């Protein structure tokens, strides 16, 4: 069976502080190797009302530098002085 829904986004969630369902804002908390972690915040009072982790790791690999030895070679820093024996 094919995935009908790729990803859900919450528009409103129940806020315990406001005692009702309120619209929410999605805030990025962490960029992880396994995906991004988000927090949903109540737009009325700003308290956290839920969270979500997706499985898209492209932001992590775009933000982190390549491992040593896999990046581009370092540019030379200038002429290397030649030491002659006395």
Short mmCIF file of N, CA and C in Angstrom, two decimals:
data_model
loop_
_atom_site.label_atom_id
_atom_site.label_comp_id
_atom_site.label_asym_id
_atom_site.label_seq_id
_atom_site.Cartn_x
_atom_site.Cartn_y
_atom_site.Cartn_z
N UNK A 1 0.84 -1.18 0.00
CA UNK A 1 0.00 0.00 0.00
C UNK A 1 0.89 1.24 0.00
N UNK A 2 0.66 2.14 -0.90
CA UNK A 2 1.46 3.35 -1.02
C UNK A 2 1.12 4.33 0.10
N UNK A 3 2.11 5.14 0.47
CA UNK A 3 1.87 6.17 1.49
C UNK A 3 1.00 7.27 0.90
N UNK A 4 -0.18 7.43 1.47
CA UNK A 4 -1.08 8.47 1.02
C UNK A 4 -0.64 9.82 1.55
N UNK A 5 -0.23 9.84 2.81
CA UNK A 5 0.21 11.07 3.44
C UNK A 5 1.70 10.99 3.68
N UNK A 6 2.45 11.93 3.16
CA UNK A 6 3.90 11.94 3.35
C UNK A 6 4.26 12.42 4.75
N UNK A 7 3.61 13.50 5.20
CA UNK A 7 3.96 14.09 6.48
C UNK A 7 2.80 14.93 6.99
N UNK A 8 2.52 14.84 8.28
CA UNK A 8 1.47 15.64 8.89
C UNK A 8 2.06 16.88 9.53
N UNK A 9 1.34 17.98 9.44
CA UNK A 9 1.70 19.23 10.12
C UNK A 9 0.52 19.64 10.99
N UNK A 10 0.78 19.89 12.27
CA UNK A 10 -0.29 20.30 13.18
C UNK A 10 -0.63 21.76 12.97
N UNK A 11 -1.90 22.07 12.90
CA UNK A 11 -2.35 23.46 12.82
C UNK A 11 -2.81 23.97 14.17
N UNK A 12 -3.42 23.09 14.97
CA UNK A 12 -3.83 23.47 16.32
C UNK A 12 -3.72 22.25 17.22
N UNK A 13 -3.33 22.50 18.46
CA UNK A 13 -3.20 21.46 19.48
C UNK A 13 -3.77 21.97 20.79
N UNK A 14 -4.08 21.04 21.70
CA UNK A 14 -4.61 21.43 23.00
C UNK A 14 -3.50 21.98 23.87
N UNK A 15 -3.73 23.15 24.45
CA UNK A 15 -2.78 23.79 25.37
C UNK A 15 -3.31 23.64 26.79
N UNK A 16 -2.53 23.01 27.66
CA UNK A 16 -2.96 22.80 29.05
C UNK A 16 -3.02 24.12 29.82
N UNK A 17 -2.19 25.07 29.45
CA UNK A 17 -2.18 26.36 30.14
C UNK A 17 -3.40 27.20 29.76
N UNK A 18 -3.76 27.22 28.47
CA UNK A 18 -4.92 27.99 27.99
C UNK A 18 -6.23 27.22 28.17
N UNK A 19 -6.15 25.92 28.40
CA UNK A 19 -7.32 25.04 28.59
C UNK A 19 -8.22 24.96 27.36
N UNK A 20 -7.59 25.05 26.17
CA UNK A 20 -8.34 24.92 24.92
C UNK A 20 -7.38 24.62 23.78
N UNK A 21 -7.93 24.24 22.65
CA UNK A 21 -7.12 24.02 21.46
C UNK A 21 -6.77 25.38 20.86
N UNK A 22 -5.50 25.57 20.55
CA UNK A 22 -5.04 26.85 20.01
C UNK A 22 -4.17 26.60 18.79
N UNK A 23 -4.05 27.57 17.91
CA UNK A 23 -3.11 27.45 16.78
C UNK A 23 -1.68 27.32 17.31
N UNK A 24 -0.83 26.65 16.55
CA UNK A 24 0.54 26.43 17.00
C UNK A 24 1.55 26.91 15.97
N UNK A 25 2.77 27.18 16.44
CA UNK A 25 3.92 27.50 15.60
C UNK A 25 4.89 26.35 15.70
N UNK A 26 5.52 26.00 14.61
CA UNK A 26 6.53 24.93 14.61
C UNK A 26 7.90 25.58 14.71
N UNK A 27 8.71 25.14 15.71
CA UNK A 27 10.04 25.70 15.92
C UNK A 27 11.07 24.58 15.83
N UNK A 28 12.13 24.80 15.06
CA UNK A 28 13.20 23.82 14.92
C UNK A 28 14.04 23.82 16.19
N UNK A 29 14.17 22.64 16.81
CA UNK A 29 14.98 22.51 18.02
C UNK A 29 16.38 22.00 17.73
N UNK A 30 16.47 20.87 17.02
CA UNK A 30 17.75 20.21 16.77
C UNK A 30 17.83 19.72 15.34
N UNK A 31 19.03 19.74 14.80
CA UNK A 31 19.30 19.11 13.51
C UNK A 31 20.15 17.89 13.83
N UNK A 32 19.58 16.70 13.67
CA UNK A 32 20.22 15.44 14.05
C UNK A 32 20.59 14.63 12.82
N UNK A 33 21.51 13.66 12.97
CA UNK A 33 21.84 12.79 11.83
C UNK A 33 20.66 11.94 11.38
N UNK A 34 19.72 11.71 12.26
CA UNK A 34 18.55 10.89 11.92
C UNK A 34 17.38 11.73 11.44
N UNK A 35 17.43 13.04 11.56
CA UNK A 35 16.35 13.91 11.13
C UNK A 35 16.28 15.15 11.99
N UNK A 36 15.30 15.99 11.74
CA UNK A 36 15.13 17.24 12.48
C UNK A 36 14.10 17.07 13.59
N UNK A 37 14.36 17.69 14.73
CA UNK A 37 13.42 17.65 15.86
C UNK A 37 12.78 19.03 15.98
N UNK A 38 11.44 19.03 16.01
CA UNK A 38 10.67 20.27 16.08
C UNK A 38 9.85 20.30 17.36
N UNK A 39 9.51 21.52 17.79
CA UNK A 39 8.66 21.74 18.94
C UNK A 39 7.47 22.57 18.47
N UNK A 40 6.28 22.23 18.93
CA UNK A 40 5.09 23.02 18.61
C UNK A 40 4.78 23.92 19.80
N UNK A 41 4.62 25.22 19.53
CA UNK A 41 4.36 26.20 20.58
C UNK A 41 2.98 26.81 20.41
N UNK A 42 2.30 27.01 21.53
CA UNK A 42 0.99 27.68 21.53
C UNK A 42 1.19 29.13 21.12
N UNK A 43 0.37 29.62 20.18
CA UNK A 43 0.51 31.01 19.73
C UNK A 43 -0.06 31.99 20.74
N UNK A 44 -0.93 31.54 21.64
CA UNK A 44 -1.52 32.44 22.62
C UNK A 44 -0.58 32.71 23.80
N UNK A 45 0.01 31.63 24.38
CA UNK A 45 0.83 31.81 25.58
C UNK A 45 2.30 31.46 25.37
N UNK A 46 2.65 30.77 24.29
CA UNK A 46 4.04 30.44 24.00
C UNK A 46 4.55 29.17 24.64
N UNK A 47 3.70 28.43 25.34
CA UNK A 47 4.18 27.20 25.97
C UNK A 47 4.25 26.06 24.96
N UNK A 48 5.13 25.09 25.25
CA UNK A 48 5.29 23.93 24.37
C UNK A 48 4.09 23.01 24.52
N UNK A 49 3.48 22.63 23.40
CA UNK A 49 2.29 21.77 23.45
C UNK A 49 2.49 20.46 22.70
N UNK A 50 3.63 20.26 22.07
CA UNK A 50 3.88 19.02 21.36
C UNK A 50 5.22 19.06 20.65
N UNK A 51 5.55 17.94 20.02
CA UNK A 51 6.81 17.85 19.31
C UNK A 51 6.72 16.89 18.14
N UNK A 52 7.76 16.90 17.33
CA UNK A 52 7.77 16.07 16.14
C UNK A 52 9.22 15.86 15.70
N UNK A 53 9.53 14.68 15.19
CA UNK A 53 10.84 14.40 14.59
C UNK A 53 10.60 13.84 13.20
N UNK A 54 11.23 14.45 12.20
CA UNK A 54 11.09 13.92 10.84
C UNK A 54 12.31 13.06 10.52
N UNK A 55 12.29 12.41 9.39
CA UNK A 55 13.38 11.52 9.00
C UNK A 55 14.22 12.08 7.86
N UNK A 56 14.22 13.39 7.68
CA UNK A 56 14.97 14.04 6.61
C UNK A 56 16.30 14.55 7.18
N UNK A 57 17.40 13.89 6.85
CA UNK A 57 18.70 14.23 7.40
C UNK A 57 19.52 15.14 6.48
N UNK A 58 18.92 15.71 5.45
CA UNK A 58 19.69 16.53 4.51
C UNK A 58 20.23 17.80 5.17
N UNK A 59 19.50 18.40 6.11
CA UNK A 59 19.97 19.60 6.79
C UNK A 59 21.22 19.31 7.62
N UNK A 60 21.28 18.13 8.23
CA UNK A 60 22.44 17.77 9.05
C UNK A 60 23.68 17.67 8.18
N UNK A 61 23.58 16.98 7.08
CA UNK A 61 24.75 16.78 6.24
C UNK A 61 25.12 18.04 5.46
N UNK A 62 24.19 18.96 5.28
CA UNK A 62 24.49 20.23 4.64
C UNK A 62 25.19 21.18 5.62
N UNK A 63 24.87 21.08 6.92
CA UNK A 63 25.41 21.99 7.92
C UNK A 63 26.73 21.53 8.51
N UNK A 64 27.01 20.24 8.51
CA UNK A 64 28.23 19.75 9.13
C UNK A 64 29.36 19.66 8.09
N UNK A 65 30.60 19.91 8.53
CA UNK A 65 31.72 19.82 7.59
C UNK A 65 32.01 18.36 7.24
N UNK A 66 32.63 18.11 6.10
CA UNK A 66 32.94 16.73 5.73
C UNK A 66 33.98 16.16 6.68
N UNK A 67 33.98 14.84 6.90
CA UNK A 67 34.98 14.22 7.76
C UNK A 67 36.39 14.46 7.22
N UNK A 68 37.37 14.42 8.11
CA UNK A 68 38.77 14.66 7.73
C UNK A 68 39.20 13.65 6.67
N UNK A 69 39.88 14.13 5.68
CA UNK A 69 40.37 13.25 4.62
C UNK A 69 39.41 13.14 3.45
N UNK A 70 38.16 13.58 3.60
CA UNK A 70 37.20 13.46 2.52
C UNK A 70 36.92 14.79 1.83
N UNK A 71 37.39 15.89 2.42
CA UNK A 71 37.13 17.20 1.85
C UNK A 71 38.14 17.54 0.78
N UNK A 72 38.07 18.74 0.31
CA UNK A 72 39.01 19.22 -0.70
C UNK A 72 40.38 19.37 -0.07
N UNK A 73 41.44 19.18 -0.84
CA UNK A 73 42.78 19.33 -0.27
C UNK A 73 43.02 20.77 0.16
N UNK A 74 43.81 20.94 1.21
CA UNK A 74 44.10 22.27 1.72
C UNK A 74 44.99 23.03 0.73
N UNK A 75 44.74 24.31 0.64
CA UNK A 75 45.54 25.16 -0.25
C UNK A 75 46.91 25.38 0.38
N UNK A 76 47.95 25.48 -0.43
CA UNK A 76 49.27 25.75 0.14
C UNK A 76 49.30 27.10 0.83
N UNK A 77 50.09 27.19 1.88
CA UNK A 77 50.13 28.42 2.68
C UNK A 77 51.23 29.37 2.24
N UNK A 78 52.01 29.03 1.30
CA UNK A 78 53.08 29.90 0.86
C UNK A 78 54.33 29.06 0.57
N UNK A 79 55.41 29.71 0.20
CA UNK A 79 56.63 28.95 -0.13
C UNK A 79 57.21 28.28 1.12
N UNK A 80 57.73 27.10 0.93
CA UNK A 80 58.36 26.36 2.01
C UNK A 80 59.83 26.72 2.03
N UNK A 81 60.33 27.21 3.16
CA UNK A 81 61.74 27.61 3.20
C UNK A 81 62.64 26.37 3.11
N UNK A 82 63.74 26.49 2.39
CA UNK A 82 64.68 25.39 2.22
C UNK A 82 65.86 25.63 3.15
N UNK A 83 66.12 24.67 4.00
CA UNK A 83 67.24 24.78 4.92
C UNK A 83 68.47 24.08 4.31
N UNK A 84 69.56 24.79 4.27
CA UNK A 84 70.78 24.25 3.73
C UNK A 84 71.73 23.92 4.88
N UNK A 85 72.43 22.80 4.77
CA UNK A 85 73.37 22.46 5.85
C UNK A 85 74.51 23.47 5.92
N UNK A 86 75.07 23.67 7.10
CA UNK A 86 76.15 24.64 7.30
C UNK A 86 77.50 24.09 6.99
#
